[in-house]
PDB file of C-alpha atoms and ligand atoms in Angstrom:
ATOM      1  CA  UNK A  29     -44.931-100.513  38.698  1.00 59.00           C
ATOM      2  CA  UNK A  30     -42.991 -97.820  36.475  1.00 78.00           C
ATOM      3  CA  UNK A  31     -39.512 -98.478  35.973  1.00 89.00           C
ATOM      4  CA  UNK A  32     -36.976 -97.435  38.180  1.00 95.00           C
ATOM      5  CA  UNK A  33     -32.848 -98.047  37.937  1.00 96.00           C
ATOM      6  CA  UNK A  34     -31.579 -98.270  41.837  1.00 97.00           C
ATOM      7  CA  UNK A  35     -27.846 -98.248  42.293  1.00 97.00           C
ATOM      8  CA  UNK A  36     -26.529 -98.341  45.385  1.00 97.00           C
ATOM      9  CA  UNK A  37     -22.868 -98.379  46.518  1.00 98.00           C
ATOM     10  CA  UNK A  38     -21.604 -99.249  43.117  1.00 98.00           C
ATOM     11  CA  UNK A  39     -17.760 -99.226  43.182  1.00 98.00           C
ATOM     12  CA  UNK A  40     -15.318-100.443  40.191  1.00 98.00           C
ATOM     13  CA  UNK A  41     -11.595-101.702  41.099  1.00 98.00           C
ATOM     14  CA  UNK A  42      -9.258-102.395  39.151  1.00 97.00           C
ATOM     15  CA  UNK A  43      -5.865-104.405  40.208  1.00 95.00           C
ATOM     16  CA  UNK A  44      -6.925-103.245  43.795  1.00 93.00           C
ATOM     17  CA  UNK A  45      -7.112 -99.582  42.944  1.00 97.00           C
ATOM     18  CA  UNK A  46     -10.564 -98.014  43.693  1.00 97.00           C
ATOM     19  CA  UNK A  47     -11.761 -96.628  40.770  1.00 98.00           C
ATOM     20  CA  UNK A  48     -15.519 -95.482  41.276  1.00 98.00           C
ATOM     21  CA  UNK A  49     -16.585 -95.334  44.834  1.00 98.00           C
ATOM     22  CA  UNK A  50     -19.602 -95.288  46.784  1.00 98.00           C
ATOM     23  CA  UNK A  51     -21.947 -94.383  43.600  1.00 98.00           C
ATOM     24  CA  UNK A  52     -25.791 -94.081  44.395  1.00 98.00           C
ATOM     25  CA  UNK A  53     -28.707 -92.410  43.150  1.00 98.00           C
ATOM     26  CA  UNK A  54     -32.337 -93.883  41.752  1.00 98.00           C
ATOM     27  CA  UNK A  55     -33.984 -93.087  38.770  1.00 97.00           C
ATOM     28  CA  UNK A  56     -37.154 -93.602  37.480  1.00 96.00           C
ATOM     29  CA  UNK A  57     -39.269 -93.636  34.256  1.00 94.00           C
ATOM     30  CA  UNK A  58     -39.046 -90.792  31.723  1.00 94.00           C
ATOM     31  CA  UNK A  59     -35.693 -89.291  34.014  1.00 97.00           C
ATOM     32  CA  UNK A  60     -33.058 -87.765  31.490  1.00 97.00           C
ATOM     33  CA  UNK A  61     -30.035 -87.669  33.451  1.00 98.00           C
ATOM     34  CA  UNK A  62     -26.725 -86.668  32.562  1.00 98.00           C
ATOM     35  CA  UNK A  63     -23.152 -87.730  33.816  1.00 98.00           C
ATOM     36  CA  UNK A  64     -20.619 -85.143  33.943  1.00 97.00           C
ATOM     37  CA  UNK A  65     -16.959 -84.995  35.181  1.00 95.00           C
ATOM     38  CA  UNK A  66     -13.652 -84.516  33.996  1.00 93.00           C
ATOM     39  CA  UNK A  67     -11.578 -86.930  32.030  1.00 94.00           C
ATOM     40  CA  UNK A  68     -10.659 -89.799  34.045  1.00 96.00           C
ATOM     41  CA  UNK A  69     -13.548 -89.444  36.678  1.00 97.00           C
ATOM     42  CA  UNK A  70     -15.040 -92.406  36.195  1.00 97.00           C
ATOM     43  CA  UNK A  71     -17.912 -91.784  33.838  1.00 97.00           C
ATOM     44  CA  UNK A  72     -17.424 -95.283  31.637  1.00 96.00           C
ATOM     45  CA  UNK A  73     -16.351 -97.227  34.370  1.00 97.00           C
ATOM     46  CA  UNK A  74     -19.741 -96.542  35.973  1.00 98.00           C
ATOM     47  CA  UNK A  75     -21.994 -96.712  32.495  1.00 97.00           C
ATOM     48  CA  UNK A  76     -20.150 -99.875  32.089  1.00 95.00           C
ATOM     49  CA  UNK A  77     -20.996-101.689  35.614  1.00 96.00           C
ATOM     50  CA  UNK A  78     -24.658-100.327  35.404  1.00 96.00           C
ATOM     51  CA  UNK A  79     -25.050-102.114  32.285  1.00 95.00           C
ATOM     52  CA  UNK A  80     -23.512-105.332  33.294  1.00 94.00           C
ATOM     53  CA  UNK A  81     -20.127-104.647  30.322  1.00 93.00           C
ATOM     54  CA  UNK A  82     -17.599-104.299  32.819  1.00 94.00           C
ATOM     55  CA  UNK A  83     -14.645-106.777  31.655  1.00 91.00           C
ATOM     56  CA  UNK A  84     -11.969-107.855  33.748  1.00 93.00           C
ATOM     57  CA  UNK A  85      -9.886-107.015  35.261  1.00 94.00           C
ATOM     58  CA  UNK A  86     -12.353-104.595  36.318  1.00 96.00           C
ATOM     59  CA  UNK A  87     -14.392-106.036  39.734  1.00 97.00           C
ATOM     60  CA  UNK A  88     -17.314-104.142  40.409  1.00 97.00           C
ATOM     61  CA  UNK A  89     -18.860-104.415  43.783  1.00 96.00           C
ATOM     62  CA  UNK A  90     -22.582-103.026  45.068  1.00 97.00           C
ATOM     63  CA  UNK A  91     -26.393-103.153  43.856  1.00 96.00           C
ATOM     64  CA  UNK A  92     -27.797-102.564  40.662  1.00 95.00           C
ATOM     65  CA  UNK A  93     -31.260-103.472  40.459  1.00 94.00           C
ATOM     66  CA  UNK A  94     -33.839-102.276  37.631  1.00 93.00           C
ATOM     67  CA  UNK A  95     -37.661-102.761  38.919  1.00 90.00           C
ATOM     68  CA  UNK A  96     -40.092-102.700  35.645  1.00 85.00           C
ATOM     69  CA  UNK A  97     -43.555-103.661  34.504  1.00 77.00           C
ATOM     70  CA  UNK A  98     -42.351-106.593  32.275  1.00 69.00           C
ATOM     71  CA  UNK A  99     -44.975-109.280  32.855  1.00 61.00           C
ATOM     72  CA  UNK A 100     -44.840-110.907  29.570  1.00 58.00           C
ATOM     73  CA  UNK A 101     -42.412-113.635  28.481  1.00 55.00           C
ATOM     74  CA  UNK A 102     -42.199-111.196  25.239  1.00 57.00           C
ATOM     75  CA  UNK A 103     -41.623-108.249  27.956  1.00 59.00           C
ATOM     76  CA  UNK A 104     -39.094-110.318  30.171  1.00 59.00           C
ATOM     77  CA  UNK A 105     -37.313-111.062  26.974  1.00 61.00           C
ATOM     78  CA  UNK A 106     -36.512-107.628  26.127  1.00 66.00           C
ATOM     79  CA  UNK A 107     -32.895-106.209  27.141  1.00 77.00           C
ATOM     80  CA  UNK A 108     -32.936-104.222  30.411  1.00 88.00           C
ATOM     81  CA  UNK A 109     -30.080-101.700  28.702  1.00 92.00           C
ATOM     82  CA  UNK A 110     -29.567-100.390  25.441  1.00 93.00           C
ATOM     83  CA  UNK A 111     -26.464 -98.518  24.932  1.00 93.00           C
ATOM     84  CA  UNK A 112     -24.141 -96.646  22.457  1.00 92.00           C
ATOM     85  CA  UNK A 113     -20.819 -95.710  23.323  1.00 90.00           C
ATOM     86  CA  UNK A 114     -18.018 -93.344  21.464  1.00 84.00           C
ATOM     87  CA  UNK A 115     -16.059 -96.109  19.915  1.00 81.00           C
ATOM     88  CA  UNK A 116     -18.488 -97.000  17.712  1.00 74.00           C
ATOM     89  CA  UNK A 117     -16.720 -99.850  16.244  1.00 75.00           C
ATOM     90  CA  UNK A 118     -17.432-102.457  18.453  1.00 81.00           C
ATOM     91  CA  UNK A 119     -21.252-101.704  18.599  1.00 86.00           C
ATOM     92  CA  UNK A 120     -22.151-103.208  15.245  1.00 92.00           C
ATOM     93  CA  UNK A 121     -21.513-106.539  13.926  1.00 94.00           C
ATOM     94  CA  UNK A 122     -19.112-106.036  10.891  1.00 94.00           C
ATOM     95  CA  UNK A 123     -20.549-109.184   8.383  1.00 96.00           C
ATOM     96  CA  UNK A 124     -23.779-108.339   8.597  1.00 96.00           C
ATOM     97  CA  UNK A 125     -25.482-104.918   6.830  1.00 97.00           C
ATOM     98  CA  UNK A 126     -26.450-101.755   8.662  1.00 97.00           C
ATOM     99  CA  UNK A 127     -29.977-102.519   8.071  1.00 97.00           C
ATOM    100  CA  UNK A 128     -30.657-106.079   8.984  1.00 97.00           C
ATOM    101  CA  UNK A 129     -29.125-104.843  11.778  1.00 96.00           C
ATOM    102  CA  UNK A 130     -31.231-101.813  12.411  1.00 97.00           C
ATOM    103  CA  UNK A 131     -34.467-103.667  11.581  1.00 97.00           C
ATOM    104  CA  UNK A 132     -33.510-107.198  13.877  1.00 93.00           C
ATOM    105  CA  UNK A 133     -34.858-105.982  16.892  1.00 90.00           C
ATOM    106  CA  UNK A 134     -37.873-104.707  15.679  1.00 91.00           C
ATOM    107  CA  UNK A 135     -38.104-108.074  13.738  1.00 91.00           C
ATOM    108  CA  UNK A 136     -37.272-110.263  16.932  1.00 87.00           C
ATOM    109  CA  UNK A 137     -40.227-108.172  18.755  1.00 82.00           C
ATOM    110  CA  UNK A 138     -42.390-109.222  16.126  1.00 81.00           C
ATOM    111  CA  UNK A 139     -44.317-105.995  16.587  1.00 78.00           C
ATOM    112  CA  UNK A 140     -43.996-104.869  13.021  1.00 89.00           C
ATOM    113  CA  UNK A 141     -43.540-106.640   9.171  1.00 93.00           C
ATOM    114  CA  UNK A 142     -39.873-106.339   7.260  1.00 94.00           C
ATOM    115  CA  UNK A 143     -41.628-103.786   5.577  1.00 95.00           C
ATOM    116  CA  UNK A 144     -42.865-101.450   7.932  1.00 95.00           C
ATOM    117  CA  UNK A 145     -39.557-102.403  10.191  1.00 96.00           C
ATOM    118  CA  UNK A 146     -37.497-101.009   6.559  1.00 96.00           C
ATOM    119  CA  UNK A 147     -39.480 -97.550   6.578  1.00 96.00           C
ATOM    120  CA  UNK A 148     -39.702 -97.214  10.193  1.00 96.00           C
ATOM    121  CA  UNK A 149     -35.486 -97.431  10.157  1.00 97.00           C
ATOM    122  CA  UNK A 150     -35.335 -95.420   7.250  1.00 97.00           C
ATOM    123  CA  UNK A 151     -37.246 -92.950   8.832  1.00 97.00           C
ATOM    124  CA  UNK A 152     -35.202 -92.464  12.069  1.00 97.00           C
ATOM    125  CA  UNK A 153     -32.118 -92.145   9.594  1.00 98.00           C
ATOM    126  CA  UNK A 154     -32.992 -89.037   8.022  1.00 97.00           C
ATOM    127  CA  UNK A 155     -34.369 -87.619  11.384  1.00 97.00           C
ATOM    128  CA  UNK A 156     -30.189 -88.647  12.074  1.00 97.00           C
ATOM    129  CA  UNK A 157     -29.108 -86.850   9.552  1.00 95.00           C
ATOM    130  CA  UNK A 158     -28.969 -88.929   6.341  1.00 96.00           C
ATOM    131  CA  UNK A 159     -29.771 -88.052   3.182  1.00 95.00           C
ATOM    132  CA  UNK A 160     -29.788 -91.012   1.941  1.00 95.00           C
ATOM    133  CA  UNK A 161     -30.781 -93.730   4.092  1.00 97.00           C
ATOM    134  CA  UNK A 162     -31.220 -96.695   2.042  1.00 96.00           C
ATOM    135  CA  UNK A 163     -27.344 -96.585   0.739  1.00 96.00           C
ATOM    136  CA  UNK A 164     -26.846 -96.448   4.677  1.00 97.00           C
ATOM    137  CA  UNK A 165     -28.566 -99.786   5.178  1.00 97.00           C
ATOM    138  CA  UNK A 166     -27.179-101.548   2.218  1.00 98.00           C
ATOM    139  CA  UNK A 167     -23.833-101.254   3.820  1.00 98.00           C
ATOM    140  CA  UNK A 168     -21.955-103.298   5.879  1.00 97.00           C
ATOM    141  CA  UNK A 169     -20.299-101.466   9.090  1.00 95.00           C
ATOM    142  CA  UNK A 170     -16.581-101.163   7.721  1.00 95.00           C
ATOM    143  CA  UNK A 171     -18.289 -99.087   4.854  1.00 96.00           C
ATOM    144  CA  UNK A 172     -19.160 -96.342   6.958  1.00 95.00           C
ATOM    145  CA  UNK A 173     -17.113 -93.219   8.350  1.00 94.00           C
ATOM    146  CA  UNK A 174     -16.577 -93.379  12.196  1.00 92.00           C
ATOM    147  CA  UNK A 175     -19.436 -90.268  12.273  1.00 93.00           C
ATOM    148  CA  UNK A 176     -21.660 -92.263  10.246  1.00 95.00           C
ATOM    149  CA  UNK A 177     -21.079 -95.470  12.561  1.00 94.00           C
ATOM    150  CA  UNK A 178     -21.583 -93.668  15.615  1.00 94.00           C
ATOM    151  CA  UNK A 179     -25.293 -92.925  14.349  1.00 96.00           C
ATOM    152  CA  UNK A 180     -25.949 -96.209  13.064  1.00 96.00           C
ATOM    153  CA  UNK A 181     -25.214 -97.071  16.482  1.00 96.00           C
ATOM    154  CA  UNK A 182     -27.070 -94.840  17.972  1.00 96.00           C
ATOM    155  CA  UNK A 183     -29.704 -95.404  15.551  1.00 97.00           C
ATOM    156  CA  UNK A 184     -29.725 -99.195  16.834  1.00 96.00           C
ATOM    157  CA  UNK A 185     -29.478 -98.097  20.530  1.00 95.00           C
ATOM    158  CA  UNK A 186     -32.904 -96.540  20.157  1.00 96.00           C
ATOM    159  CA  UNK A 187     -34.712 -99.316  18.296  1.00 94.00           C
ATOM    160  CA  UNK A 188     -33.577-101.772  21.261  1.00 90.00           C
ATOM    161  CA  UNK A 189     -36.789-101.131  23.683  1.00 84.00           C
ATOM    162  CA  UNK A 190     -34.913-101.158  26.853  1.00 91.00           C
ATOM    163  CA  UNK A 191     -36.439 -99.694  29.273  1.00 94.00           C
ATOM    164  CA  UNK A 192     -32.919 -97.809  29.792  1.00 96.00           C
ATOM    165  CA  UNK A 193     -30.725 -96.239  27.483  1.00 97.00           C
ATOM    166  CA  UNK A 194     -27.072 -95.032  28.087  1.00 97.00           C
ATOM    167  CA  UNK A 195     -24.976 -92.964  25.880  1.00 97.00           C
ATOM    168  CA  UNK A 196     -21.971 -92.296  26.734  1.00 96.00           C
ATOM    169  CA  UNK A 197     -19.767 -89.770  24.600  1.00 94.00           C
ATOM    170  CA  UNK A 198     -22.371 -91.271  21.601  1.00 93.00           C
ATOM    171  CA  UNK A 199     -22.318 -88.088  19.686  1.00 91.00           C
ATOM    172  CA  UNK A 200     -18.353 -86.956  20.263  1.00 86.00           C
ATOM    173  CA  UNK A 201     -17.349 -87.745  16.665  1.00 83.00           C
ATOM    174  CA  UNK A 202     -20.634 -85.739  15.165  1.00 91.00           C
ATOM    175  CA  UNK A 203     -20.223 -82.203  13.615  1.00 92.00           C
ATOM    176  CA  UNK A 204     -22.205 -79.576  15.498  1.00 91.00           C
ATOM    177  CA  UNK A 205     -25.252 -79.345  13.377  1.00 93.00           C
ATOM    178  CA  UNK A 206     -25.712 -83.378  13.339  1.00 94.00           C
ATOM    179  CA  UNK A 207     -24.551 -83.354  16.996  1.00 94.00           C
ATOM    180  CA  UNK A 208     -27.720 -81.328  17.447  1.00 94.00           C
ATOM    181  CA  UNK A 209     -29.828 -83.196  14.676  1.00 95.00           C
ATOM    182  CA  UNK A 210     -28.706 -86.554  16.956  1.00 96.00           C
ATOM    183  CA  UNK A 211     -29.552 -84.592  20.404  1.00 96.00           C
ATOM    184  CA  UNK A 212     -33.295 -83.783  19.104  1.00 96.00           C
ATOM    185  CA  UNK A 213     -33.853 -87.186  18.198  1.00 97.00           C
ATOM    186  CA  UNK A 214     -32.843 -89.278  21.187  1.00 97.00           C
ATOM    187  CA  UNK A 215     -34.889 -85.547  23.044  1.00 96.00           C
ATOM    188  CA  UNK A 216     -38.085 -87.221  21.502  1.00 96.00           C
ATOM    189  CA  UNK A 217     -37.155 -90.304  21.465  1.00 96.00           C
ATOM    190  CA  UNK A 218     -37.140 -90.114  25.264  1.00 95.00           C
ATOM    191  CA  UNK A 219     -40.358 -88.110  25.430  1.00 95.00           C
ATOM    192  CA  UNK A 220     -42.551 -90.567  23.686  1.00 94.00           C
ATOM    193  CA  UNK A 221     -41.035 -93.620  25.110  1.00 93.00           C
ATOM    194  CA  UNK A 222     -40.261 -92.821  28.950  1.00 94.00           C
ATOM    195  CA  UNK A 223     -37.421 -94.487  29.219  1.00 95.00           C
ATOM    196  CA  UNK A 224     -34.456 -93.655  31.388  1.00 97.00           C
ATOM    197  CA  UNK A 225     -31.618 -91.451  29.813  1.00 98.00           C
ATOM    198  CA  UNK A 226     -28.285 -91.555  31.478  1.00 98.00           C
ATOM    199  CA  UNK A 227     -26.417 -89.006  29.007  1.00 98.00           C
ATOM    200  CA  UNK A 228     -22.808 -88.802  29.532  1.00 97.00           C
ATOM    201  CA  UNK A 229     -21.043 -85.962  28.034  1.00 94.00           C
ATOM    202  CA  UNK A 230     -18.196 -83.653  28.629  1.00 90.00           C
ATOM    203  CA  UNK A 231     -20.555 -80.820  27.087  1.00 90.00           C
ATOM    204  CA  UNK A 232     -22.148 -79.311  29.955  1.00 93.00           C
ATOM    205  CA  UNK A 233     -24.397 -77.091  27.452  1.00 92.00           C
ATOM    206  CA  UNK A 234     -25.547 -80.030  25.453  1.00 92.00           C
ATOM    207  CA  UNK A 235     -26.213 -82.167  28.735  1.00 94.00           C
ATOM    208  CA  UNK A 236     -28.375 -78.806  29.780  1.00 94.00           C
ATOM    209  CA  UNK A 237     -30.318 -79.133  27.279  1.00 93.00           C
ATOM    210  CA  UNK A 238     -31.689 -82.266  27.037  1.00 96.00           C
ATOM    211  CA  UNK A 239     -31.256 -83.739  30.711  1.00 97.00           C
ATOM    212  CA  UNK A 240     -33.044 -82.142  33.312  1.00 97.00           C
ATOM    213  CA  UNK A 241     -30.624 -83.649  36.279  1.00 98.00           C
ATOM    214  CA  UNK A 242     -27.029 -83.955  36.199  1.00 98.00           C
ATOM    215  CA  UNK A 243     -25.075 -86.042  38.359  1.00 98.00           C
ATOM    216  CA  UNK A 244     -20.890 -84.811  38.604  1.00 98.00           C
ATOM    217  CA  UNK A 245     -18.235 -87.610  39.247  1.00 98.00           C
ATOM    218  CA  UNK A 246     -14.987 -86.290  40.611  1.00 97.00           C
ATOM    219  CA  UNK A 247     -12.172 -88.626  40.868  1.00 98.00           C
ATOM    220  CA  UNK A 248     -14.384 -91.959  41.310  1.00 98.00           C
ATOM    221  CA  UNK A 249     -17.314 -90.401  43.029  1.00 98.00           C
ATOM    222  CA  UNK A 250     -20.508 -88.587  42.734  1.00 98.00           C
ATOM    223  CA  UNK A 251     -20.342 -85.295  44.077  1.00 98.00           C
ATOM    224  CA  UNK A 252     -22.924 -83.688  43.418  1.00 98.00           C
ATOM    225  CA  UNK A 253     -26.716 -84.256  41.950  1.00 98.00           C
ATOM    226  CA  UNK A 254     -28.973 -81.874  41.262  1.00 98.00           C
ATOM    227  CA  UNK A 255     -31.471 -80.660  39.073  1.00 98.00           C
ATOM    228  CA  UNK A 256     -30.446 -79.163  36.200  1.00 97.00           C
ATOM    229  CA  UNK A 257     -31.236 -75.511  36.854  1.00 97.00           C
ATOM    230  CA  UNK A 258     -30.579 -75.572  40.450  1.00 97.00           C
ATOM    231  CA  UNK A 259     -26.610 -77.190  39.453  1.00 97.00           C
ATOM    232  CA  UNK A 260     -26.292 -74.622  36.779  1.00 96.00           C
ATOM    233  CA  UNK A 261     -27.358 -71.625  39.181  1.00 96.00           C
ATOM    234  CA  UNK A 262     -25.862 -72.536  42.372  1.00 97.00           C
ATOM    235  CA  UNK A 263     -23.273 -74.985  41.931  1.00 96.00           C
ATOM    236  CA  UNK A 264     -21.664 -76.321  44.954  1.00 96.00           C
ATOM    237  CA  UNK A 265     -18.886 -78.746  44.772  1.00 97.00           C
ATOM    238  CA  UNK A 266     -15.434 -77.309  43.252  1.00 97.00           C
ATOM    239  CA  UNK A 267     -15.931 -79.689  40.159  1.00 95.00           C
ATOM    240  CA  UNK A 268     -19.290 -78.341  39.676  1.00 96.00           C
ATOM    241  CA  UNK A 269     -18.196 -74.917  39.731  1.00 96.00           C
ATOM    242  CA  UNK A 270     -15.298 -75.167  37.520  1.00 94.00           C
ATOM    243  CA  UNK A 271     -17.399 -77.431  34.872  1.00 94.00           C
ATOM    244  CA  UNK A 272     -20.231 -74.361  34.928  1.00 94.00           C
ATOM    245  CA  UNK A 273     -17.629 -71.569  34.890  1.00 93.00           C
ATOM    246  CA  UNK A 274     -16.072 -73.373  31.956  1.00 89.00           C
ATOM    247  CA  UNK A 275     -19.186 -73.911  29.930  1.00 87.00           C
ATOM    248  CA  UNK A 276     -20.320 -69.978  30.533  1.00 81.00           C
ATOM    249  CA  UNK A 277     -16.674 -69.010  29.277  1.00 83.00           C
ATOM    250  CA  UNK A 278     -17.629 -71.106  26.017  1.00 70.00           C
ATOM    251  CA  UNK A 279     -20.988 -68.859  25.484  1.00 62.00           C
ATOM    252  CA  UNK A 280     -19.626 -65.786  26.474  1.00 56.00           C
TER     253      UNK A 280
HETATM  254  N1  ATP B  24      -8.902-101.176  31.922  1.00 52.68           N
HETATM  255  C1  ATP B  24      -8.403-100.249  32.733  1.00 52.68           C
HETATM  256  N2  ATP B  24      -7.260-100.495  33.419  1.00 52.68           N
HETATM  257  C2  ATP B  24      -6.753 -99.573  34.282  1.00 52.68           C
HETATM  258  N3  ATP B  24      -7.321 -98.380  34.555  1.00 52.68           N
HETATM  259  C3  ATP B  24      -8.465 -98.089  33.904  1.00 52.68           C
HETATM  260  C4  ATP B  24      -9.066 -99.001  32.963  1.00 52.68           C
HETATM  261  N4  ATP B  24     -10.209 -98.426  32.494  1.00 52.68           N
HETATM  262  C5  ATP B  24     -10.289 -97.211  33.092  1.00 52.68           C
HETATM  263  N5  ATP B  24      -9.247 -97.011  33.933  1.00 52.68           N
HETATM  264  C6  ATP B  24      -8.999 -95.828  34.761  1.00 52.68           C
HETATM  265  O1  ATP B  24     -10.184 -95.553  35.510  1.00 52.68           O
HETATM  266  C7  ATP B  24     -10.382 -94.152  35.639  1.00 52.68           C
HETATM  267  C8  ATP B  24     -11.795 -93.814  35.187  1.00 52.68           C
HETATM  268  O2  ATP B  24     -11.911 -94.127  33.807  1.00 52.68           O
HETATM  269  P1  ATP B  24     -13.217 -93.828  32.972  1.00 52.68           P
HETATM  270  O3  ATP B  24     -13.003 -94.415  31.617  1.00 52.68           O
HETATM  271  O4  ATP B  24     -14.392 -94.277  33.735  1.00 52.68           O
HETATM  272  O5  ATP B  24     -13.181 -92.233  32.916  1.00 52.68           O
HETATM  273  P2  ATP B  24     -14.198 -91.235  32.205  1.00 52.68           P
HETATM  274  O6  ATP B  24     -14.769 -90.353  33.254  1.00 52.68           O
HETATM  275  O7  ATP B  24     -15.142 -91.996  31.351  1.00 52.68           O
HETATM  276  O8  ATP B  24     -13.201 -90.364  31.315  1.00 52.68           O
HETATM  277  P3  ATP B  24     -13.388 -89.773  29.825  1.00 52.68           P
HETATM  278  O9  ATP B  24     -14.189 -88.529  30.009  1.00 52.68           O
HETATM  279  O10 ATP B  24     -11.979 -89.494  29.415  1.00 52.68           O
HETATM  280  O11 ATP B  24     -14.060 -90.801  28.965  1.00 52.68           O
HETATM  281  C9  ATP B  24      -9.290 -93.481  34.814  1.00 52.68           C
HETATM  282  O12 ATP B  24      -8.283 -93.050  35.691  1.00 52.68           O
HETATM  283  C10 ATP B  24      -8.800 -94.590  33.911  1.00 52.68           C
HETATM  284  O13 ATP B  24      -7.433 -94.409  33.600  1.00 52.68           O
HETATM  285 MG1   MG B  25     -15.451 -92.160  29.267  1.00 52.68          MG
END
């Protein structure tokens, strides 16, 4: 059975306020979906609960359920959701280097040797826009700038081989060119592996470009999913509109 994320109903509260309401949509294998919506709509809230990181006092309510093919105790053992977020700082464990990080979950898989697990992370560094990746990986996280952390962590994200991935705001502190650099990797990344991409992003082009359905949240809710071409063509929901008349007023 491919994979498939369900979520059904999926509300967040917090001290009895209704923060996301009423959330559904399914997605399966290979899907590169991205979340849109102003600030405030409810984006994280939602990434969080799908992902099982909501912390109180947030109560999340509804069904998350992710079917996959994981028959093996090796398979069962790998984690359903891989994520990087834009604060970076929490993602990476500060006493321990940038690469034994990077190369643990390879390692833990037991699908490679240190060496091969070494290149393989160098490798995905440059593609993220290092020049020099093995100063990178002799570092601990505290040694690197906050763009430089946010790729590590991405970097880590994709070496996790859960079936889903999540970024949300991932690539906010990144410079245009490795924004883009970043964008083409996790693009591939998502190609060869057919996982499920929920992309959140306040940048409707970017999110156009490498999703090819976008889902808007509005104050708590979705109000609109689509596929990518028909949203950016014929919008239909106020938000929608505004977000798309926005974005063409940037390219213009
Ligand atoms: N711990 C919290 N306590 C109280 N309110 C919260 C908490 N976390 C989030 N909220 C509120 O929930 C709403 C949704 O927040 P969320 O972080 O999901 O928005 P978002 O769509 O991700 O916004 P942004 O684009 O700015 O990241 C906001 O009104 C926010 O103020
Ligand atoms: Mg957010």
């Amino acid at each position: 059975m491919p994979t498939t994320l369900t979520v059904q109903n999926l509300g967040v509260t917090i001290d009895r306020t209704p923060l996301v309401r009423d959330v559904t949509f399914t997605a399966s294998a290979g899907e590169r979906i991205a979340l849109i919506g102003a600030s405030g709509s409810g984006k994280s809230l939602t990434a969080a609960a799908i992902i099982g990181a909501s912390r109180p006092p947030a109560r999340v309510h509804g069904t998350i359920t992710l079917d996959t093919d994981a028959n093996t105790p090796h398979q069962r053992a790998v984690p359903r959701f891989a994520a990087a977020f834009q604060d970076s700082a929490t993602a990476l464990n500060p006493l321990v280097t940038v690469g034994r990080q990077l190369t643990q979950p390879m390692l833990a898989a037991r699908t490679v040797t240190a060496a091969s697990a070494r290149e393989k992370v160098h490798q995905l560094l440059t593609q993220l826009g290092f020049d020099n990746p093995a100063t990178i990986t002799s570092r601990y996280p505290g040694e690197l700038s906050g763009g430089q952390r946010q790729r590590a962590a991405i970097a880590l994200a994709l070496l996790c081989d859960a079936p889903v991935l999540v970024l949300d705001e991932a690539t906010t502190a990144l410079d245009v060119v490795t924004q883009q650099a970043v964008v083409n990797v996790v693009d591939e990344h998502v190609r060869d592996t057919g996982r499920i991409l929920l992309f959140i992003t306040h940048d409707l082009p970017v999110a156009a470009n490498l999703c090819t359905r976008i889902i808007v949240m509005d104050h708590g809710r979705v109000v609109e999913d689509q596929p990518r071409d028909q949203l950016l063509t014929a919008p239909q929901h106020p938000a929608t509109i505004s977000l798309v008349e926005h974005a063409m007023a940037g390219v213009a």
